[in-house]
């Protein structure tokens, strides 16, 4: 195999497929990138068996062939090459020579025989959305995916398509994040659970541009993201997702409208008093026209008032400050509305169109800390 | 105590004195910043017994007093405050209230009775140089200070003043870095050994501006840096520094002139092939008009040629690539000159005026790896 390509293209391609190279594995072939120049194009692939990524880079193939190269070494070398044309050439024993200007590297490669290629996917049904929207919706929900592998379903996100609506849901037992997105076309109903890890990696590769499209294909066991020159194939999580509807309610006793940035900054400051080990709630006292936030820990105490618009009853309620911060950070609105029932019932942060719904469970606190 | 100051001034002051707060200590008072508003100014001090820093910030004192506050907590809080006026107020039990807009923090403080103040220094003799020059000269030598505490002297840098010349030297047993700096005035001869850690912290605080001055005072056991509103006092390392002169030689068999950036980039790339654990030399073969660099490791091999101007004999010599990189990185010249004698003798990188001299010992290598 022999081809010439630009260093920048090579680095870009390697960085994309690197997302599917496992950091730890006992199978050394999984640590490799497969470079396939056996057809008319230069295709790079990495696959950790759950998630596989393939991308095509531009270049000039001088001799067809395939090689599997250690991903980490290869990526470090290409990144440090001068900014010029790079020649990659393998011999019969898969020894790979990387040449750029006067720099010459020799590293060993493998035949790629035992490389696990991406599964063949029949691409029938797909939905289309902008890379911007997909990247945003992942950012806006991914934080409440559970990292507890004992409940596999909680480690994924629900993607539910219904007509022109895409609903994305994640939950971890303490909170639920829901985003509703309007699609440009109407599609058949479909519900899948996508691994959180896949979404994290996909969102790193997405350009995030409104004009760039991504197509999402579904099969029984897989989801495929196609965008730019890249294909990402991931297994789906099997099983039935939690019934979200029955957790949601539009009844409330207290409705609070508050400036998002003020609230976020105040809670953020309060967390300074929390040392890693202890779990201190932020206690929110909602009265007429004012919200008083208070946090007390071994380090000290803070309290702060924020001007609000209130409807309904006064309430005193405690939260894990991190959960409020996570949700508030990904809401773009200047003003947010909180709906509360009582100190034991979940708080909802949602907009009128329900483009987002964040449900957060309160925490108990001793009256002594008020 | 009660005073009002700008958040930005407070943050700046805290960041400066924080450099003298030890990360680990059994004496909790050393983890504190002393805020002294007992005279007409607001002075912050931190002191880890080796290194002490004092800085004055602007502000309006409403009630005189002193308090010692946990440095880490205080710095985290002030950093996250809104960008506005901050009021700091202590009560009789040294409980400290930090107020900024509507945010109110209460943390506990101490009287500061057992705080170790900076030693009183009689400020007679001093030298003056620009903050730029001091910052540069530290950067240009600090990397070859030894971190082996068994040889205390090697953990410091020699500052030798002789007339209008300031010579700064560091060495770690494998290499020597020397910088000569011309001072604006002539001073009495003096030799001190300054702890490397002090220089690292001082250089972080220095503005690095050519117009900003720093005054350096010496006493028998201390060095004092005075600049802007800040005073840094550090113990000196006791003992006699190594005799540098006898290590230096101007004899050579081979003289090589080479483009610094090309050489640096080439060696930098070669280090990609080195895994953390193993020590592989870069082997340099110097011939007429060309230098060939080669490195072979378990990962692979690289070789590259660079155009040079050579005088004298051909030579084949090996180096720890990191030592060459460290020296080349801090040389600003476009072209550098290497002086070599034989594969067992040190290599010198120096300019004609000897404003810098970098001595690097070669390493042995098996002829098999050539």
PDB file of C-alpha atoms in Angstrom, chain A residues 72-73 76-77 80-82 102-108 268-269 272-273 275 299-305 307, chain B residues 72-73 76-77 80-82 102-108 268-269 272-273 275 299-305 307:
ATOM      1  CA  UNK A  72      -1.939   5.759  19.638  1.00  0.00           C
ATOM      2  CA  UNK A  73       1.522   5.664  18.076  1.00  0.00           C
ATOM      3  CA  UNK A  76       1.098  10.884  17.890  1.00  0.00           C
ATOM      4  CA  UNK A  77       3.435  10.643  14.928  1.00  0.00           C
ATOM      5  CA  UNK A  80       3.908  16.080  15.001  1.00  0.00           C
ATOM      6  CA  UNK A  81       4.800  15.865  11.332  1.00  0.00           C
ATOM      7  CA  UNK A  82       5.583  19.056   9.429  1.00  0.00           C
ATOM      8  CA  UNK A 102      12.898  14.807   5.527  1.00  0.00           C
ATOM      9  CA  UNK A 103      11.281  12.991   8.478  1.00  0.00           C
ATOM     10  CA  UNK A 104      11.046   9.249   8.099  1.00  0.00           C
ATOM     11  CA  UNK A 105       9.353   6.947  10.603  1.00  0.00           C
ATOM     12  CA  UNK A 106       9.210   3.164  10.492  1.00  0.00           C
ATOM     13  CA  UNK A 107       6.650   1.398  12.624  1.00  0.00           C
ATOM     14  CA  UNK A 108       5.293  -2.107  12.512  1.00  0.00           C
ATOM     15  CA  UNK A 268     -22.477  27.879  41.562  1.00  0.00           C
ATOM     16  CA  UNK A 269     -20.959  30.112  44.251  1.00  0.00           C
ATOM     17  CA  UNK A 272     -17.668  26.479  46.862  1.00  0.00           C
ATOM     18  CA  UNK A 273     -18.513  25.634  50.441  1.00  0.00           C
ATOM     19  CA  UNK A 275     -15.913  19.701  50.138  1.00  0.00           C
ATOM     20  CA  UNK A 299     -16.449  25.357  55.738  1.00  0.00           C
ATOM     21  CA  UNK A 300     -18.907  28.172  56.330  1.00  0.00           C
ATOM     22  CA  UNK A 301     -22.257  29.425  55.190  1.00  0.00           C
ATOM     23  CA  UNK A 302     -23.654  31.568  52.418  1.00  0.00           C
ATOM     24  CA  UNK A 303     -26.976  33.127  51.732  1.00  0.00           C
ATOM     25  CA  UNK A 304     -28.221  35.226  48.913  1.00  0.00           C
ATOM     26  CA  UNK A 305     -31.521  36.649  47.693  1.00  0.00           C
ATOM     27  CA  UNK A 307     -35.690  38.734  42.823  1.00  0.00           C
TER      28      UNK A 307
ATOM     29  CA  UNK B  72      -7.843  27.768  49.564  1.00  0.00           C
ATOM     30  CA  UNK B  73     -11.402  28.485  50.644  1.00  0.00           C
ATOM     31  CA  UNK B  76     -12.161  29.965  45.688  1.00  0.00           C
ATOM     32  CA  UNK B  77     -14.839  32.213  47.093  1.00  0.00           C
ATOM     33  CA  UNK B  80     -16.458  33.288  41.991  1.00  0.00           C
ATOM     34  CA  UNK B  81     -17.878  36.535  43.328  1.00  0.00           C
ATOM     35  CA  UNK B  82     -19.653  38.910  40.952  1.00  0.00           C
ATOM     36  CA  UNK B 102     -26.420  40.046  47.253  1.00  0.00           C
ATOM     37  CA  UNK B 103     -23.996  37.179  47.901  1.00  0.00           C
ATOM     38  CA  UNK B 104     -23.009  36.716  51.526  1.00  0.00           C
ATOM     39  CA  UNK B 105     -20.474  34.169  52.747  1.00  0.00           C
ATOM     40  CA  UNK B 106     -19.547  33.453  56.339  1.00  0.00           C
ATOM     41  CA  UNK B 107     -16.324  31.562  57.030  1.00  0.00           C
ATOM     42  CA  UNK B 108     -14.267  31.148  60.139  1.00  0.00           C
ATOM     43  CA  UNK B 268      10.753  16.574  19.235  1.00  0.00           C
ATOM     44  CA  UNK B 269       9.275  14.220  16.633  1.00  0.00           C
ATOM     45  CA  UNK B 272       7.321  10.179  19.923  1.00  0.00           C
ATOM     46  CA  UNK B 273       8.899   6.773  19.640  1.00  0.00           C
ATOM     47  CA  UNK B 275       7.615   5.132  25.761  1.00  0.00           C
ATOM     48  CA  UNK B 299       7.852   1.233  18.830  1.00  0.00           C
ATOM     49  CA  UNK B 300       9.701   1.835  15.586  1.00  0.00           C
ATOM     50  CA  UNK B 301      12.456   3.943  14.166  1.00  0.00           C
ATOM     51  CA  UNK B 302      12.881   7.380  12.651  1.00  0.00           C
ATOM     52  CA  UNK B 303      15.621   9.117  10.797  1.00  0.00           C
ATOM     53  CA  UNK B 304      15.917  12.545   9.313  1.00  0.00           C
ATOM     54  CA  UNK B 305      18.569  14.739   7.763  1.00  0.00           C
ATOM     55  CA  UNK B 307      21.337  20.753   6.381  1.00  0.00           C
TER      56      UNK B 307
END
